[in-house]
Each structure stands twice: as structure tokens, then as C-alpha cells.
Short mmCIF file of C-alpha atoms in Angstrom, two decimals:
data_model
loop_
_atom_site.label_atom_id
_atom_site.label_comp_id
_atom_site.label_asym_id
_atom_site.label_seq_id
_atom_site.Cartn_x
_atom_site.Cartn_y
_atom_site.Cartn_z
CA MET A 231 -87.15 255.32 9.94
CA LYS A 232 -84.68 258.04 8.99
CA LYS A 233 -81.89 256.27 10.88
CA LEU A 234 -82.68 252.98 9.12
CA LEU A 235 -82.45 254.66 5.71
CA ILE A 236 -79.07 256.13 6.64
CA LEU A 237 -77.75 252.71 7.69
CA LEU A 238 -79.01 251.13 4.48
CA PHE A 239 -77.30 253.85 2.45
CA VAL A 240 -74.01 253.27 4.31
CA ALA A 241 -74.22 249.52 3.69
CA MET A 242 -74.92 250.01 -0.03
CA PHE A 243 -72.07 252.50 -0.31
CA CYS A 244 -69.61 250.17 1.45
CA GLN A 245 -70.62 247.26 -0.76
CA ALA A 246 -70.33 249.30 -3.94
CA SER A 247 -66.91 250.65 -2.97
CA ARG A 248 -65.33 247.22 -2.50
CA SER A 249 -65.64 244.66 -5.25
CA GLU A 250 -63.27 242.30 -3.45
CA PRO A 251 -63.32 242.50 0.38
CA ASN A 252 -59.96 242.12 2.09
CA THR A 253 -58.03 242.56 -1.13
CA PRO A 254 -54.32 242.09 -0.31
CA VAL A 255 -52.54 245.40 0.27
CA ASP A 256 -49.07 246.51 1.25
CA ALA A 257 -48.10 244.35 4.22
CA ASN A 258 -46.40 247.35 5.86
CA SER A 259 -49.75 249.16 6.13
CA LEU A 260 -51.58 246.34 7.93
CA LEU A 261 -52.28 246.26 11.64
CA ARG A 262 -50.30 243.67 13.55
CA ASP A 263 -51.87 240.32 14.33
CA GLY A 264 -53.49 240.39 17.77
CA ALA A 265 -54.05 244.16 17.90
CA PRO A 266 -56.91 244.75 20.38
CA VAL A 267 -60.13 246.61 19.62
CA ALA A 268 -62.02 248.07 22.58
CA SER A 269 -65.43 249.75 22.44
CA ALA A 270 -65.04 250.74 18.79
CA ALA A 271 -68.06 252.25 17.04
CA VAL A 272 -68.83 250.06 14.01
CA ILE A 273 -71.53 249.33 11.46
CA ILE A 274 -72.08 245.65 10.73
CA SER A 275 -73.59 244.71 7.38
CA TYR A 276 -73.96 241.66 5.18
CA ASP A 277 -72.19 241.64 1.82
CA SER A 278 -74.59 239.50 -0.20
CA GLU A 279 -72.32 239.56 -3.26
CA ASN A 280 -69.50 237.79 -1.41
CA GLY A 281 -71.55 236.10 1.31
CA LYS A 282 -69.57 237.70 4.14
CA TRP A 283 -70.30 239.84 7.18
CA MET A 284 -68.40 243.10 7.09
CA CYS A 285 -67.42 245.52 9.84
CA THR A 286 -67.12 249.21 8.90
CA PHE A 287 -65.27 251.26 11.50
CA ASP A 288 -66.70 254.64 12.49
CA GLU A 289 -63.45 255.70 14.14
CA GLU A 290 -59.72 255.25 13.73
CA ILE A 291 -58.17 252.01 15.01
CA THR A 292 -54.41 251.94 15.50
CA ASP A 293 -51.69 249.65 16.80
CA THR A 294 -49.35 252.66 17.33
CA LYS A 295 -47.66 251.97 13.97
CA ASN A 296 -50.42 251.53 11.40
CA LYS A 297 -54.09 252.40 11.44
CA ILE A 298 -57.53 251.58 10.09
CA ALA A 299 -59.18 254.78 8.91
CA PRO A 300 -62.83 255.65 9.62
CA GLY A 301 -65.02 254.17 6.89
CA GLN A 302 -62.69 251.24 6.20
CA SER A 303 -64.27 247.77 6.22
CA LEU A 304 -62.87 244.42 7.33
CA GLU A 305 -64.30 240.95 7.01
CA MET A 306 -65.63 239.58 10.30
CA LEU A 307 -64.50 236.16 11.45
CA ALA A 308 -66.97 233.59 12.74
CA SER A 309 -67.69 233.75 16.48
CA SER A 310 -70.51 233.12 18.91
CA ALA A 311 -70.82 236.89 19.48
CA LEU A 312 -71.41 237.48 15.76
CA GLU A 313 -73.97 234.67 15.63
CA ARG A 314 -75.98 236.22 18.49
CA VAL A 315 -75.93 239.60 16.77
CA ILE A 316 -77.10 238.17 13.45
CA ALA A 317 -80.03 236.49 15.19
CA SER A 318 -81.07 239.83 16.72
CA MET A 319 -80.79 241.96 13.58
CA SER A 320 -83.69 242.99 11.39
CA SER A 321 -84.16 241.88 7.80
CA SER A 322 -82.03 244.82 6.65
CA ASN A 323 -78.90 243.03 7.96
CA VAL A 324 -77.41 246.37 9.01
CA GLY A 325 -76.79 247.65 12.53
CA GLU A 326 -74.65 249.91 14.72
CA PHE A 327 -72.64 248.33 17.52
CA ARG A 328 -69.81 248.78 19.98
CA LEU A 329 -67.13 246.17 19.31
CA TRP A 330 -64.60 244.47 21.56
CA GLY A 331 -62.32 241.99 19.85
CA THR A 332 -59.01 241.51 18.11
CA ILE A 333 -57.50 242.15 14.69
CA THR A 334 -55.90 239.24 12.85
CA LYS A 335 -53.45 239.27 9.96
CA TYR A 336 -53.27 236.59 7.29
CA GLN A 337 -51.90 236.50 3.74
CA GLY A 338 -51.80 240.25 3.21
CA SER A 339 -55.16 241.07 4.80
CA ASN A 340 -56.58 242.12 8.15
CA TYR A 341 -59.68 240.55 9.68
CA VAL A 342 -61.61 241.27 12.86
CA TYR A 343 -62.57 238.64 15.43
CA PRO A 344 -65.52 239.93 17.50
CA MET A 345 -65.71 238.86 21.14
CA ILE A 346 -68.38 241.26 22.42
CA LEU A 347 -70.88 243.27 20.37
CA LEU A 348 -73.30 245.69 22.02
CA PRO A 349 -76.05 247.45 20.06
CA VAL A 350 -76.18 251.22 20.18
CA THR A 351 -79.07 253.59 19.71
CA GLU A 352 -79.44 257.32 19.26
CA SER A 353 -80.50 259.31 22.30
CA PRO A 354 -83.65 261.42 21.85
CA ALA A 355 -82.90 264.49 19.77
CA ALA A 356 -81.96 267.49 21.85
CA ALA A 357 -84.14 270.57 21.74
CA GLU A 358 -83.06 273.46 19.55
CA PRO A 359 -81.27 276.32 21.37
CA ASN A 360 -84.12 278.71 20.52
CA GLN A 361 -86.66 276.31 22.02
CA LEU A 362 -84.58 276.03 25.18
CA ALA A 363 -84.40 279.80 25.49
CA GLU A 364 -88.16 280.19 25.02
CA SER A 365 -88.98 277.52 27.60
CA ALA A 366 -86.60 279.04 30.14
CA GLY A 367 -88.51 282.31 30.21
CA PRO A 368 -87.06 285.78 30.87
CA GLU A 369 -84.16 286.32 33.21
CA PRO A 370 -85.03 287.71 36.68
CA ASN A 371 -83.54 291.16 35.98
CA ALA A 372 -84.36 291.26 32.28
CA PRO A 373 -86.27 294.27 30.92
CA ASP A 374 -89.94 293.88 30.04
CA PHE A 375 -89.32 294.37 26.33
CA ALA A 376 -87.43 292.11 23.90
CA ASP A 377 -85.10 293.61 21.34
CA PRO A 378 -85.44 291.68 18.05
CA ASN A 379 -81.76 292.34 17.36
CA ASP A 380 -80.62 290.58 20.52
CA LYS A 381 -78.66 287.36 19.99
CA ILE A 382 -78.75 284.38 22.29
CA SER A 383 -75.21 283.38 23.18
CA ILE A 384 -74.76 279.77 24.31
CA PRO A 385 -71.29 278.56 25.38
CA LYS A 386 -69.67 276.00 23.10
CA GLU A 387 -69.38 273.48 25.95
CA VAL A 388 -73.15 273.61 26.48
CA LEU A 389 -73.86 273.15 22.77
CA GLU A 390 -71.66 270.05 22.76
CA ARG A 391 -73.71 268.57 25.58
CA LEU A 392 -76.93 269.27 23.70
CA LYS A 393 -75.88 267.04 20.79
CA PRO A 394 -77.45 263.54 20.64
CA ARG A 395 -75.24 260.86 22.20
CA ARG A 396 -74.95 257.23 21.15
CA THR A 397 -75.58 254.89 24.06
CA VAL A 398 -75.75 251.16 24.64
CA ASP A 399 -79.24 249.80 24.02
CA LEU A 400 -79.87 248.31 27.47
CA GLN A 401 -83.38 247.18 26.54
CA LYS A 402 -81.98 244.49 24.26
CA LEU A 403 -79.74 243.30 27.07
CA VAL A 404 -82.71 243.00 29.41
CA GLU A 405 -84.74 241.12 26.79
CA GLY A 406 -81.88 238.68 26.32
CA THR A 407 -81.63 239.40 22.60
CA ILE A 408 -77.99 240.39 23.08
CA SER A 409 -75.74 238.95 25.76
CA VAL A 410 -72.41 240.32 26.96
CA THR A 411 -71.45 236.87 28.18
CA ASN A 412 -68.55 235.50 26.17
CA GLU A 413 -69.44 231.89 25.40
CA ASP A 414 -66.09 231.13 23.77
CA VAL A 415 -63.79 228.77 25.64
CA VAL A 416 -60.03 228.35 25.76
CA PHE A 417 -58.65 225.38 23.85
CA THR A 418 -55.37 224.46 25.56
CA GLU A 419 -52.38 222.36 24.49
CA ARG A 420 -54.20 219.83 22.31
CA SER A 421 -52.30 217.62 19.86
CA GLY A 422 -53.56 217.27 16.31
CA PHE A 423 -53.08 217.89 12.61
CA ILE A 424 -53.90 220.81 10.34
CA HIS A 425 -55.07 220.06 6.83
CA GLN A 426 -57.57 221.21 4.21
CA ASP A 427 -61.04 219.69 4.05
CA TYR A 428 -63.05 219.03 0.90
CA MET A 429 -64.13 222.70 0.87
CA LYS A 430 -60.49 223.84 0.93
CA ASN A 431 -60.89 225.20 4.46
CA TYR A 432 -58.09 224.61 6.95
CA VAL A 433 -59.20 222.47 9.87
CA PHE A 434 -57.56 221.24 13.06
CA VAL A 435 -58.27 217.60 13.91
CA PRO A 436 -57.25 216.60 17.47
CA ASP A 437 -55.16 213.46 17.84
CA GLY A 438 -54.81 211.48 21.07
CA LEU A 439 -51.27 210.18 20.48
CA GLY A 440 -52.42 206.59 20.82
CA ARG A 441 -55.35 207.30 23.13
CA SER A 442 -59.00 207.05 22.18
CA VAL A 443 -60.11 210.55 21.16
CA GLN A 444 -63.41 211.46 19.56
CA MET A 445 -62.86 212.73 16.03
CA VAL A 446 -63.87 216.36 15.70
CA SER A 447 -62.98 218.90 13.05
CA LEU A 448 -62.34 222.52 14.05
CA ARG A 449 -62.20 225.06 11.27
CA VAL A 450 -59.14 227.27 11.76
CA LEU A 451 -59.69 231.02 11.49
CA PRO A 452 -57.12 233.04 9.51
CA ASN A 453 -54.36 234.66 11.57
CA ALA A 454 -50.58 234.71 11.97
CA ALA A 455 -50.51 231.49 14.03
CA LEU A 456 -52.18 229.58 11.18
CA ALA A 457 -49.75 231.10 8.67
CA ASN A 458 -46.77 230.00 10.79
CA ALA A 459 -48.15 226.46 11.16
CA LEU A 460 -48.68 226.14 7.41
CA LYS A 461 -45.12 227.34 6.83
CA VAL A 462 -43.81 224.57 9.09
CA GLN A 463 -46.06 222.01 7.38
CA SER A 464 -44.90 223.03 3.89
CA SER A 465 -41.26 222.37 4.82
CA GLU A 466 -41.94 218.71 5.65
CA PRO A 467 -42.82 215.85 3.25
CA ASP A 468 -45.04 214.16 5.87
CA ARG A 469 -47.86 215.67 7.85
CA VAL A 470 -46.81 217.48 11.02
CA ARG A 471 -48.39 217.04 14.44
CA PHE A 472 -49.02 220.31 16.28
CA LYS A 473 -49.82 221.20 19.87
CA ALA A 474 -52.47 223.89 19.55
CA THR A 475 -53.79 226.53 21.93
CA GLY A 476 -56.47 229.05 21.08
CA MET A 477 -60.04 230.28 21.43
CA LEU A 478 -62.79 227.81 20.59
CA THR A 479 -66.04 229.26 19.31
CA ARG A 480 -69.20 228.13 17.53
CA PHE A 481 -70.94 229.72 14.57
CA ASP A 482 -73.83 228.42 12.48
CA GLY A 483 -73.46 224.90 13.86
CA GLN A 484 -69.74 224.67 13.12
CA TYR A 485 -66.86 224.80 15.61
CA TYR A 486 -64.00 227.21 14.92
CA ILE A 487 -60.66 227.86 16.57
CA LEU A 488 -58.64 231.06 16.61
CA LEU A 489 -55.11 229.84 17.26
CA SER A 490 -52.89 231.74 19.65
CA ARG A 491 -50.05 229.32 18.95
CA ALA A 492 -49.42 226.01 17.22
CA THR A 493 -46.04 224.44 18.01
CA ARG A 494 -44.64 221.38 16.32
CA GLN A 495 -44.84 218.22 18.41
CA TYR A 496 -42.41 215.37 17.87
CA SER A 497 -43.50 211.77 18.39
CA HIS A 498 -39.89 210.45 18.54
CA GLY A 499 -41.03 207.43 16.54
CA ASN A 500 -43.36 206.15 19.25
CA PHE A 501 -46.58 206.73 17.31
CA ALA A 502 -47.61 206.37 13.74
CA ARG A 503 -47.80 209.45 11.58
#
């Protein structure tokens, strides 16, 4: 109960301290697009004011040039890993996890794309040093009397080991509530167009270059590859066909793609634009 109250307080504090998540900042202070995140301690919470899932880092994340400081929050991008976590969370919409994923950079902001999220739990509280000393009993050669002025000296290394440790909650893995299996798939060298839908979201629509291809719309997640593709598109009066490669994921019934690259593809006049 105490731990839950602490998490709720952290979530409320994070929400109150950011009126506009991912507000553009100095581009020189952002992490590079594609910077990896491995086993980072994070708190995931839902920002009801903006309708977004936020990731608050409990440790420093760096790309050797810039860094994300402990306590800083980033918006989480849609992924199957995030969807599984949301389904397993309590009504408080707050939880502690270990995160594996990647940082993206788009229009002056960093985002985090989660690939694996493992829940963590506090180990049982360690016994107080005095309790340990009492349970151990007297030393073999100790005198029969106890001097009230005696002090128990415990090495610093031992005290560090007595502190509670955060560990992966294996019970949830066994129950199937959380899975470490990455259900995302690689989307390779597909031709198509990038445009905005009626909700002003950028989507990638595959095109078969004259072949019969089922129409499907993939919402494009914000990163540097999308920014580069839009820059190419803006320089042309007609729509541009791209050959896209990236990670295909599913969230809340919608397919998304995190582009790794989108190169312009020329039809040489053989196919209609």
C-alpha cells in the first residue's frame, strides 16, 4: 500500500510539472535518433490531461554526448509491448518497469519506443542491523556481560547488501500477464506513399507499382526517418513514392510503423503517380 501511494505521488508530481509534454527544447541537448535504452529503471504513468502514456526515467540515459536526467519524462510511442503492459496495470495506471527500447528524435523532441517492458517489485525489506545482531547471539569468545556503551560495527559493504533490491517480477511472467516475446515484425523494402489522414496523422500506404495490393494504412511514428521523408516530399509538387523499411507494431487495434529508412523511389514514367 505504501509503495502504491509513492507511485501515485510520483505520477501526480510528474503531471503537475509538465503542462506540455515533449515541449520543443534546444536541439543540441536532445539525444540522437536511434539511441538505445537497455534495462533502464522507469515509471510508466498515464497523463490524463494530454491523453498520453509517459515514461519517467529513474536513472541517467546518455548517448555519450547528451543525456536524459533522472526524473525527466518522455512520451511513449505506440507498440505491442506498451499495449501488453497497459492491459496488466491496475486502475492507478502507474507502474515500475525495466525498459528496453530506443529513443527517437522528431521536430525538437525526444520520444521513447518501448520494445520490452518487465515489471519490477521491491524485495522483502531487510532486517534492521540491531535485529540481525540480536538474532545472531553472542560471539563464541564474548564475555558474559554486555556493555551498554558498546557499538555494533557493520562494514559498509554488508550494509549495502542489506538494502532492498528491485528485481524482475517473475510471477507475472509465469502467469502470462507480461511477455518478453517481441511481437513486432520487420517491414522490409515496401513501396508506398506518406500522407496525412483526416486526423492529421502521418500514414504510410503501401503501393504495388501496378500489382494488386491490399490497401492498408500504417500510422508512422515520429522519428528522424519520417522527418527526412517529409523534407523530400515538401520539395516536390507531386506526391513522392518511397521504399520503406522499419518495425511494424500494433497498438489498440491500429498498425504502426517505426521507419528505419524511407528512400525515394522513381517510377521512370512507367506507372501513374
